[in-house]
Short mmCIF file of C-alpha atoms and ligand atoms in Angstrom, two decimals:
data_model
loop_
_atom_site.label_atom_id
_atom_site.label_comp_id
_atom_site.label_asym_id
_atom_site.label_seq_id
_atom_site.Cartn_x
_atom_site.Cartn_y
_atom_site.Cartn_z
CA UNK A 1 -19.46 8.52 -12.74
CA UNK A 2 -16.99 9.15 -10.05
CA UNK A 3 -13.55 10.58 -10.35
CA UNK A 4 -11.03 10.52 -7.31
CA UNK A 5 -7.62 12.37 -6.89
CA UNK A 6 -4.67 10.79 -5.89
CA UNK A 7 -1.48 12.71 -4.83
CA UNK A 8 -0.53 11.36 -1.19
CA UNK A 9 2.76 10.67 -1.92
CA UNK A 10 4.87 10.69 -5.06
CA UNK A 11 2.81 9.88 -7.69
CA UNK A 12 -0.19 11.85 -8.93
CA UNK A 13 -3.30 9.61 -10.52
CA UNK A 14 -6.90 10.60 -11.69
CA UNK A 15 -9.06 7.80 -12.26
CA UNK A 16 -12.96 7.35 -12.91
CA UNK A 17 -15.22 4.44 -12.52
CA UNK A 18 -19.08 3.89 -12.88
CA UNK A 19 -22.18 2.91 -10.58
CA UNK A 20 -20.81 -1.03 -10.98
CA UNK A 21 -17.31 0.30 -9.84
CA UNK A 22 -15.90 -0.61 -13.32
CA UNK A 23 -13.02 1.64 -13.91
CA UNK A 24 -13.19 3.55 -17.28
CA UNK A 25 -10.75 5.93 -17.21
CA UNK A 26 -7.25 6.42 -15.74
CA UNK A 27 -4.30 8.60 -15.87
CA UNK A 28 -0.75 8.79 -13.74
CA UNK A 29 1.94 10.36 -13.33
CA UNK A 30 4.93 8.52 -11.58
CA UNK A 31 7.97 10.54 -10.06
CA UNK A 32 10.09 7.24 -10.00
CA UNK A 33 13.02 8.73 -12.19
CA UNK A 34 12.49 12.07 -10.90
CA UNK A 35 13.31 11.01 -6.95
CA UNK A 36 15.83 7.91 -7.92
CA UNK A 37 19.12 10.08 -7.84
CA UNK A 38 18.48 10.86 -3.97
CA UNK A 39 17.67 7.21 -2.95
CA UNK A 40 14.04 7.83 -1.90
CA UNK A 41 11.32 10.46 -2.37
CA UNK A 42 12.25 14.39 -1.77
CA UNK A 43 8.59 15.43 -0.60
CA UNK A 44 8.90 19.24 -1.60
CA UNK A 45 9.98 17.98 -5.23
CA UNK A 46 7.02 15.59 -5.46
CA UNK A 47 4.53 18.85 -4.31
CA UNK A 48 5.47 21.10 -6.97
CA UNK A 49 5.99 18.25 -9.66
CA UNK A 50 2.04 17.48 -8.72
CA UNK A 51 1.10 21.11 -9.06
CA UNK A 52 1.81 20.99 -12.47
CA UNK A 53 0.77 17.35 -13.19
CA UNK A 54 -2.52 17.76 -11.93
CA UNK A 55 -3.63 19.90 -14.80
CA UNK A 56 -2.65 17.98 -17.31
CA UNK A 57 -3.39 14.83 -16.16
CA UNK A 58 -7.20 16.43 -15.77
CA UNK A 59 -7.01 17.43 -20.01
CA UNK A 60 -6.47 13.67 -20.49
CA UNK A 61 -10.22 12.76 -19.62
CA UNK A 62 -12.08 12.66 -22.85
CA UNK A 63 -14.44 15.06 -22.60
CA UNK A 64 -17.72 12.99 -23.03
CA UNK A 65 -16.40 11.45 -19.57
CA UNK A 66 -16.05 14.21 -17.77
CA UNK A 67 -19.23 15.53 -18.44
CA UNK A 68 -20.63 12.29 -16.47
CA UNK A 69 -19.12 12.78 -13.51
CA UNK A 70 -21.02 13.14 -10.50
CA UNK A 71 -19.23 12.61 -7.80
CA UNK A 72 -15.47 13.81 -6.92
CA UNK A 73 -13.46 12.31 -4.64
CA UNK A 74 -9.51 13.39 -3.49
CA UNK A 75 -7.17 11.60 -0.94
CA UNK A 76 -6.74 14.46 1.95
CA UNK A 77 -4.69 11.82 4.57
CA UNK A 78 -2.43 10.19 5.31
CA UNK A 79 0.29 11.47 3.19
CA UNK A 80 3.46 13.90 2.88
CA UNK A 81 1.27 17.58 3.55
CA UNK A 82 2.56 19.27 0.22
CA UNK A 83 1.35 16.70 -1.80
CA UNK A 84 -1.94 16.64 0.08
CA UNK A 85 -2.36 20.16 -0.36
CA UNK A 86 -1.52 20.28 -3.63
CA UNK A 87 -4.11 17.22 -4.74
CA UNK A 88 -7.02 18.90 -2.20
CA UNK A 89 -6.31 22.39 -4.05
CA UNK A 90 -6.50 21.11 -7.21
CA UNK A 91 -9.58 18.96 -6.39
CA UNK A 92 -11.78 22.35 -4.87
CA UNK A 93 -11.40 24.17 -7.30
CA UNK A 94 -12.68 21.13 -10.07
CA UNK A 95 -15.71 20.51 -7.83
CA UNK A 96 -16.52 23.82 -8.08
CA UNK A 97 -16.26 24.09 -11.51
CA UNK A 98 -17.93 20.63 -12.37
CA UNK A 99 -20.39 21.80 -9.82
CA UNK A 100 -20.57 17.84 -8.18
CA UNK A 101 -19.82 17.30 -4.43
CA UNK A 102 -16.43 16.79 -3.23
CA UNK A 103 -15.65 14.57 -0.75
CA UNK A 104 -12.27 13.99 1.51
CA UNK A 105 -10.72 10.63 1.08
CA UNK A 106 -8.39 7.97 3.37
CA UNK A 107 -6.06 6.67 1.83
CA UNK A 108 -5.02 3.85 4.01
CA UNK A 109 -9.09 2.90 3.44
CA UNK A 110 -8.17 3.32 -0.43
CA UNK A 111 -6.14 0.09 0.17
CA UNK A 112 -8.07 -1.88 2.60
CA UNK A 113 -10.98 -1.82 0.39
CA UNK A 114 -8.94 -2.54 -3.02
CA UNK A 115 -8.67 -6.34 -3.00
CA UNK A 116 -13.03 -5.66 -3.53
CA UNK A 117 -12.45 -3.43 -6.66
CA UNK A 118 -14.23 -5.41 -10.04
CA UNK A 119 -11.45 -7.89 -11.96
CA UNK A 120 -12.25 -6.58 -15.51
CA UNK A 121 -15.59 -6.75 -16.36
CA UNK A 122 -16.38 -9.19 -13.46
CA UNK A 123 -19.15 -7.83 -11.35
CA UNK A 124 -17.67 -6.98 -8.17
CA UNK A 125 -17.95 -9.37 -4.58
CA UNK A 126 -19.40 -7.52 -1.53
CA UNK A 127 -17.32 -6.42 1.17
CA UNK A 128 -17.34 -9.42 3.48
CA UNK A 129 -17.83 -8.10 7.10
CA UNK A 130 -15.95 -8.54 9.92
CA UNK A 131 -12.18 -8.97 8.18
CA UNK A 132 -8.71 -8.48 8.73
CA UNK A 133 -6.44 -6.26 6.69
CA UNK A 134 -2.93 -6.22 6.43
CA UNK A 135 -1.51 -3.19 4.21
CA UNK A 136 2.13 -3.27 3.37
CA UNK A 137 3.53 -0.77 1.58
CA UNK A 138 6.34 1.58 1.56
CA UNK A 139 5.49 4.22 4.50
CA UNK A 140 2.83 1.91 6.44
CA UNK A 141 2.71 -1.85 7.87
CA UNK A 142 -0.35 -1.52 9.91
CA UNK A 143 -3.15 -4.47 10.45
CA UNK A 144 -6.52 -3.41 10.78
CA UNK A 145 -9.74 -5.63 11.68
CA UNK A 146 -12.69 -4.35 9.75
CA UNK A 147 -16.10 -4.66 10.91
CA UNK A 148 -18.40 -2.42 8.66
CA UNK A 149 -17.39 0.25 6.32
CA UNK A 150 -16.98 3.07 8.95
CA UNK A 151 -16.16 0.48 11.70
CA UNK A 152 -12.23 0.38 11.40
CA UNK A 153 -10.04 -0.25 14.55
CA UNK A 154 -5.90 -0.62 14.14
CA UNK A 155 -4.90 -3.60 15.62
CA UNK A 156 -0.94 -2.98 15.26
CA UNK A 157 1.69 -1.08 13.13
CA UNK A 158 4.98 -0.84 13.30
CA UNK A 159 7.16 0.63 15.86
CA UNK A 160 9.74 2.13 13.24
CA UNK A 161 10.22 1.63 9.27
CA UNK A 162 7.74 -0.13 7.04
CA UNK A 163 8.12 -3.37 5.59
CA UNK A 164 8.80 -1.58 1.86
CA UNK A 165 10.45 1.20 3.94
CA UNK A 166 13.15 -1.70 4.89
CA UNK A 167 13.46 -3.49 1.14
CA UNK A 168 13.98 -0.03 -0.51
CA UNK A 169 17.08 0.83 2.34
CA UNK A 170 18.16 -2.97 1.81
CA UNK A 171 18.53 -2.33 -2.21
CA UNK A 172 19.87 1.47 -1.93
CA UNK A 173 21.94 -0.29 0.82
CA UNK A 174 23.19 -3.70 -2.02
CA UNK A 175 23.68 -0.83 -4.62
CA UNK A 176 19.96 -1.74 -6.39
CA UNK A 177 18.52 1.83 -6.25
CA UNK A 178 15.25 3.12 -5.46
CA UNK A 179 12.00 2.03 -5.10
CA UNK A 180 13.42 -1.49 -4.26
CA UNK A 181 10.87 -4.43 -3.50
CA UNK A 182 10.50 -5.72 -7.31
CA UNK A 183 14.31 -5.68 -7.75
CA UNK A 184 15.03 -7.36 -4.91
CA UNK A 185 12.55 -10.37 -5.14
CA UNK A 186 13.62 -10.69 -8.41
CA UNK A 187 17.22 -11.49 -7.07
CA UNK A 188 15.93 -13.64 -4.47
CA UNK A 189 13.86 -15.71 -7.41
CA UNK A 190 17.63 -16.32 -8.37
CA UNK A 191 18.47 -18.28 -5.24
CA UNK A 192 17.71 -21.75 -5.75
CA UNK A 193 17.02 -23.02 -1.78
CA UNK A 194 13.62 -20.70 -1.50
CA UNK A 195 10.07 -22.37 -1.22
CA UNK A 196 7.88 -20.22 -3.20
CA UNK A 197 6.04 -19.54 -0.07
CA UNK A 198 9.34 -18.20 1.28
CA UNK A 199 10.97 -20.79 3.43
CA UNK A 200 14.76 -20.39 3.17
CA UNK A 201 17.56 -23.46 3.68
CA UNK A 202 20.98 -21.22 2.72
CA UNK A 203 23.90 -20.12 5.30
CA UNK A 204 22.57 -16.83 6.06
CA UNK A 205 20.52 -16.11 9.50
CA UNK A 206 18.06 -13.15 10.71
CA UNK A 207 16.13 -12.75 13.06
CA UNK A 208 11.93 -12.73 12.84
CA UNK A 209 11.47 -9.38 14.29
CA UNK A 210 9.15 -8.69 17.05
CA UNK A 211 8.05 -12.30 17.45
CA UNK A 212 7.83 -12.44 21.32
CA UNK A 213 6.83 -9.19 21.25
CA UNK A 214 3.37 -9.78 22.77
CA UNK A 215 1.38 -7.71 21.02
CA UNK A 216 0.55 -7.14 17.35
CA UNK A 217 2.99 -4.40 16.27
CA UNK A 218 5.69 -4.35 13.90
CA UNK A 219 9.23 -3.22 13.72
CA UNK A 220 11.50 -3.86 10.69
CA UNK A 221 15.05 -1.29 11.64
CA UNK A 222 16.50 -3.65 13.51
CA UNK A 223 16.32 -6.10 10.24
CA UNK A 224 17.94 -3.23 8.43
CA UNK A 225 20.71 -3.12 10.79
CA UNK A 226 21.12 -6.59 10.78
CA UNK A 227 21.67 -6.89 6.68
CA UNK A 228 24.26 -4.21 7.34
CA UNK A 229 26.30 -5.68 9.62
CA UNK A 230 26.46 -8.49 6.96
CA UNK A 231 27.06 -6.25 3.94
CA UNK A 232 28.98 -3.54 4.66
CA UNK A 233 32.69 -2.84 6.56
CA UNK A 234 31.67 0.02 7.45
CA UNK A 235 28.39 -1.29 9.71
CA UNK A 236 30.86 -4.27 11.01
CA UNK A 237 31.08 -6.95 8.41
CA UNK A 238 34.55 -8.55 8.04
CA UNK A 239 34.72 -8.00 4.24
CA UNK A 240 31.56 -6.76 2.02
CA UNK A 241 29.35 -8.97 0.88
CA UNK A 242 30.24 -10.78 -2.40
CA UNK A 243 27.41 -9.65 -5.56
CA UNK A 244 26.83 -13.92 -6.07
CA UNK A 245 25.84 -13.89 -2.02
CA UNK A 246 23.30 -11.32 -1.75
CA UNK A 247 20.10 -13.27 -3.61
CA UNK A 248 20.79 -16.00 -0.79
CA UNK A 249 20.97 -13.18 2.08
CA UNK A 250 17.84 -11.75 -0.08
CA UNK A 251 15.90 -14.98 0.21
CA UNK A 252 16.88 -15.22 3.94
CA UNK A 253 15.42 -11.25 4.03
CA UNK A 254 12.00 -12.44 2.18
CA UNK A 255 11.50 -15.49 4.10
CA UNK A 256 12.10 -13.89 7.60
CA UNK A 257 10.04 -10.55 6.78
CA UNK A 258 6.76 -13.33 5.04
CA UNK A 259 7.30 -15.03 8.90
CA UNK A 260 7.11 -11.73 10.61
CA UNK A 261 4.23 -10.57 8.62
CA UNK A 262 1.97 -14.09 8.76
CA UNK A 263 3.05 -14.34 13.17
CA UNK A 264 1.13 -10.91 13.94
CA UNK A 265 -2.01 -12.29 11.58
CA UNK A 266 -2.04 -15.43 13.11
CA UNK A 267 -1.96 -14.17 16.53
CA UNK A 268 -4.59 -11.66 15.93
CA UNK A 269 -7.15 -14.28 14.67
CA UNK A 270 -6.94 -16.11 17.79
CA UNK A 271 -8.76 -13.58 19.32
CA UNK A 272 -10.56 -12.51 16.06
CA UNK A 273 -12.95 -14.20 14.54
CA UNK A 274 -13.15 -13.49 10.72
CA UNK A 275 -13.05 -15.64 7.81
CA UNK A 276 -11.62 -13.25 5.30
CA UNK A 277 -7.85 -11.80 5.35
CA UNK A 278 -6.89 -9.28 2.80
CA UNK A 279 -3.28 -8.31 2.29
CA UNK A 280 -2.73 -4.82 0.60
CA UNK A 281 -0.28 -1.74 -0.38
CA UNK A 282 2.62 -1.70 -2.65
CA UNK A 283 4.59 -4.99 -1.22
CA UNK A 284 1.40 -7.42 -1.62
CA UNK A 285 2.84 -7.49 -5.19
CA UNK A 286 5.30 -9.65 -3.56
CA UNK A 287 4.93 -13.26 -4.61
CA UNK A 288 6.43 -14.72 -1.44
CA UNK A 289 4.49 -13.23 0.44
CA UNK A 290 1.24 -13.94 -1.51
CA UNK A 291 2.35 -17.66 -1.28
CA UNK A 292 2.85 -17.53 2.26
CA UNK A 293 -0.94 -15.91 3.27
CA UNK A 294 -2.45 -18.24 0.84
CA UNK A 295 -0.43 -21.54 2.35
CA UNK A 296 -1.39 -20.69 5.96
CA UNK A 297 -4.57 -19.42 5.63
CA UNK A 298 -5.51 -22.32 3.33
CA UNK A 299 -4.49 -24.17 6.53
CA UNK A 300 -6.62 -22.72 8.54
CA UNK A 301 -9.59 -22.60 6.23
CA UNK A 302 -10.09 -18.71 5.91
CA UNK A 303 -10.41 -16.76 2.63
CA UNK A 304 -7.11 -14.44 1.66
CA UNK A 305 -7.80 -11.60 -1.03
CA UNK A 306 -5.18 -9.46 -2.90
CA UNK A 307 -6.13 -6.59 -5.14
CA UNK A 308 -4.70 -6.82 -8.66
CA UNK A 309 -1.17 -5.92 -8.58
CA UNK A 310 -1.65 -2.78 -10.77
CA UNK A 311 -3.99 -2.02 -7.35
CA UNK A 312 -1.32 -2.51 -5.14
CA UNK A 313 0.60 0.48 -5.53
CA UNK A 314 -0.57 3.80 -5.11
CA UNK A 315 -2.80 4.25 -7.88
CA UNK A 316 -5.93 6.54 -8.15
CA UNK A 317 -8.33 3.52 -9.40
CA UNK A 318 -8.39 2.69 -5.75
CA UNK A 319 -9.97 5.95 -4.81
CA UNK A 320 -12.63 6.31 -7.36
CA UNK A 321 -13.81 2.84 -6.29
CA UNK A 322 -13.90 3.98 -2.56
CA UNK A 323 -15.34 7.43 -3.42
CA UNK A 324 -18.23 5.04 -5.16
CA UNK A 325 -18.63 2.76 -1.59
CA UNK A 326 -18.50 6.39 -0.07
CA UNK A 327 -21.24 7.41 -1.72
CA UNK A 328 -23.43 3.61 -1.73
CA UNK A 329 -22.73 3.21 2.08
CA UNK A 330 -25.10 6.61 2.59
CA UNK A 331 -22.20 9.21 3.61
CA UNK A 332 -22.74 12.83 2.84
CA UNK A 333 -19.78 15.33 1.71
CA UNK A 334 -18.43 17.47 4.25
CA UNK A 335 -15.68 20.21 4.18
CA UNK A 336 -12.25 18.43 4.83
CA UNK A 337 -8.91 19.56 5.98
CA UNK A 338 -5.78 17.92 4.54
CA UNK A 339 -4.43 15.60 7.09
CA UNK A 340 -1.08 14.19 7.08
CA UNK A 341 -1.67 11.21 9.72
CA UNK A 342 -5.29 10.89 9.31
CA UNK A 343 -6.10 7.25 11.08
CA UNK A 344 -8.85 5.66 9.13
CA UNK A 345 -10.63 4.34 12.09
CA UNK A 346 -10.49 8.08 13.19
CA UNK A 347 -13.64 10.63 11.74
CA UNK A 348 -11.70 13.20 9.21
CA UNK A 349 -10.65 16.49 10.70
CA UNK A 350 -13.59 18.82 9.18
CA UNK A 351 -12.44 22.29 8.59
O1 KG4 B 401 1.75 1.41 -1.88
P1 KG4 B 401 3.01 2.03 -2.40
O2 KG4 B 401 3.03 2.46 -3.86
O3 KG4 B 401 3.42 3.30 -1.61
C1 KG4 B 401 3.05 3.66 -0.33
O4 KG4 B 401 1.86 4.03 -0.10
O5 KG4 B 401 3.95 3.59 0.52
O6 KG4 B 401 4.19 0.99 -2.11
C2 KG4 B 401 5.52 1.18 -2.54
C3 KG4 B 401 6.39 0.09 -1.93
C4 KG4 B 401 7.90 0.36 -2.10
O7 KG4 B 401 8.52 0.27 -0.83
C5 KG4 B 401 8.35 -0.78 -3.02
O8 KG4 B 401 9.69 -1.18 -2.79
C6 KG4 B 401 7.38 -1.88 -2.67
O9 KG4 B 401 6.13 -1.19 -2.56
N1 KG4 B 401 7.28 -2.94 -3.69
C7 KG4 B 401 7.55 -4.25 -3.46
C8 KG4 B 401 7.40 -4.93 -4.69
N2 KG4 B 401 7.04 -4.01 -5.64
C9 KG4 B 401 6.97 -2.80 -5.00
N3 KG4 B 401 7.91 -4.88 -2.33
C10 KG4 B 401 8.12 -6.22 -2.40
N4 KG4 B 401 8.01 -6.94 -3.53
C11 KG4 B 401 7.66 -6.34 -4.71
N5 KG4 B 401 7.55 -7.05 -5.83
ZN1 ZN B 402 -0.14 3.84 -0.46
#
């Protein structure tokens, strides 16, 4: 059985699957309505909340479980360094008393690899070498081409805020609180002129960020600014924004950021040749943009994979089932450092 850690950010998850990758036990604990009042997450709050989650969270595994485990895994980078430490802690001091190997986890690789985690009791599909991975979430928009488990290269990322990054500023922005991709595509469902594969007809213009940009980065502030300067007096808009106008400038938002998003994958496979694009992290819940990657890659005749969307968020499912292709691909466990910008093309800093 292995059992991963999961504390990068704000939430803190332990999760266990077996040798088939079948998940059989999970257990978080989300910070959500701890960090709301501040309008994103305060990291030295979400460290010492985990310090004292981590314990409990660990008495939730029914015993007959944890005396099956045999391998432990914990997410030691990318993440905010408090957290890190206090998940890696946490995590030596298990391993030592479960007596199994530990072993230092990405968690960037945690959601490349999830759209290849078992659906129920499905068996799960092999890892389909060389693809392309797009992970979109709240701190990272980066696109990665993957050609064997420990062959990752980053193809771009963005310059400034992530693509989630953006949506929750746009809703604390609107007056929709924090986190804020669900809320806001569920106002933008509202807006009757949006293809559900996010092309937009209304009044409202933005512009596709980055699109003769060249190469295959990102960059979503100057978006930010731009829904601003339409929303609020004080950023330069003549009046602020009417409630019964923003799912319309929301849908214009959605369609422009699924058009940003499919440019920098399109461009990349000219010059990559893979027939398999996954699309991962906390915004692949979105629908738009799942419509969008499926639409133009069904074009194109290549494969697009999402994980579940209980996978897309951070979640600690995702790390047992890359502690298990860890362990099946042959690697060994090595003393690990926390590290809070660990690249996962780059080896782990080893302490
Ligand atoms: O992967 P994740 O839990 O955290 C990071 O590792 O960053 O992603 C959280 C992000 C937040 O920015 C949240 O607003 C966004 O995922 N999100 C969505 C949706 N649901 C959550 N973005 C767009 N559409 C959604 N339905
Ligand atoms: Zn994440």
């Amino acid at each position: 059985m292995f059992a991963a850690i999961e504390t990068s950010f704000d939430e803190a998850g332990i999760a266990l699957c077996d040798g088939g990758g079948v998940v059989r036990f999970e257990t978080l604990s989300s910070q959500v309505e701890l960090h709301a009042p501040y309008g994103g997450c305060v990291p030295e709050l979400a460290a010492r909340t985990h310090l004292s989650a981590l314990p409990q969270l660990w008495r939730n595994i029914p015993e007959e479980l944890q005396g099956q485990i045999s391998h432990l895994g914990v997410t030691s980078g990318p993440g905010l360094p408090g957290c890190l430490l206090a998940g890696t802690n946490f995590a030596h001091g298990v391993a030592r008393a479960l007596k199994v190997p530990l072993y230092g986890l990405n968690h960037l690789k945690g959601h490349v690899f999830s759209p290849f985690m078992p659906m129920g009791k499905e068996p799960p599909t092999a890892v389909l070498y060389p693809h392309m991975a797009l992970l979109i979430s709240g701190g990272h928009t980066e696109l990665f081409l993957v050609e064997a488990f420990d062959k990752i290269s980053l193809l771009g990322q963005t310059r400034d805020d992530a693509v989630g990054e953006l949506l929750d500023k746009v809703s604390a922005m609107l007056g929709y609180g924090y986190p804020g991709g669900a809320k806001l595509e569920k106002l933008a469902r509202t807006y009757p002129g949006l293809t559900s594969d996010g092309r937009y007809d209304g009044a409202f213009k933005l512009p596709v960020p980055m699109r003769q940009s060249g190469d295959l980065n990102f960059s979503y502030s100057g978006l930010k600014t731009a829904v601003a300067r339409m929303a609020l007096p004080e950023a330069g808009a003549s009046n602020a924004l009417a409630e019964e106008d923003h799912p319309s400038l929301l849908a214009c938002l959605f369609s422009v950021i699924c058009e940003s998003l499919w440019i920098k994958v399109r461009q990349a496979l000219r010059s990559h040749d893979v027939q398999l694009v996954t699309v991962s992290g906390g915004v692949a819940i979105n629908g738009f943009i799942r419509a969008k990657f499926a639409a133009e890659l069904g074009h194109v005749g290549i494969e697009v994979r999402f994980p579940q969307p209980r996978h897309c968020l951070d979640n600690a499912e995702m790390m047992a089932w890359l502690l298990k292709l860890t362990v099946d691909s042959g690697v060994e466990p090595a003393g690990f450092d926390a590290d809070s910008n660990w690249n996962p093309g780059q080896p782990a800093i080893v302490s």
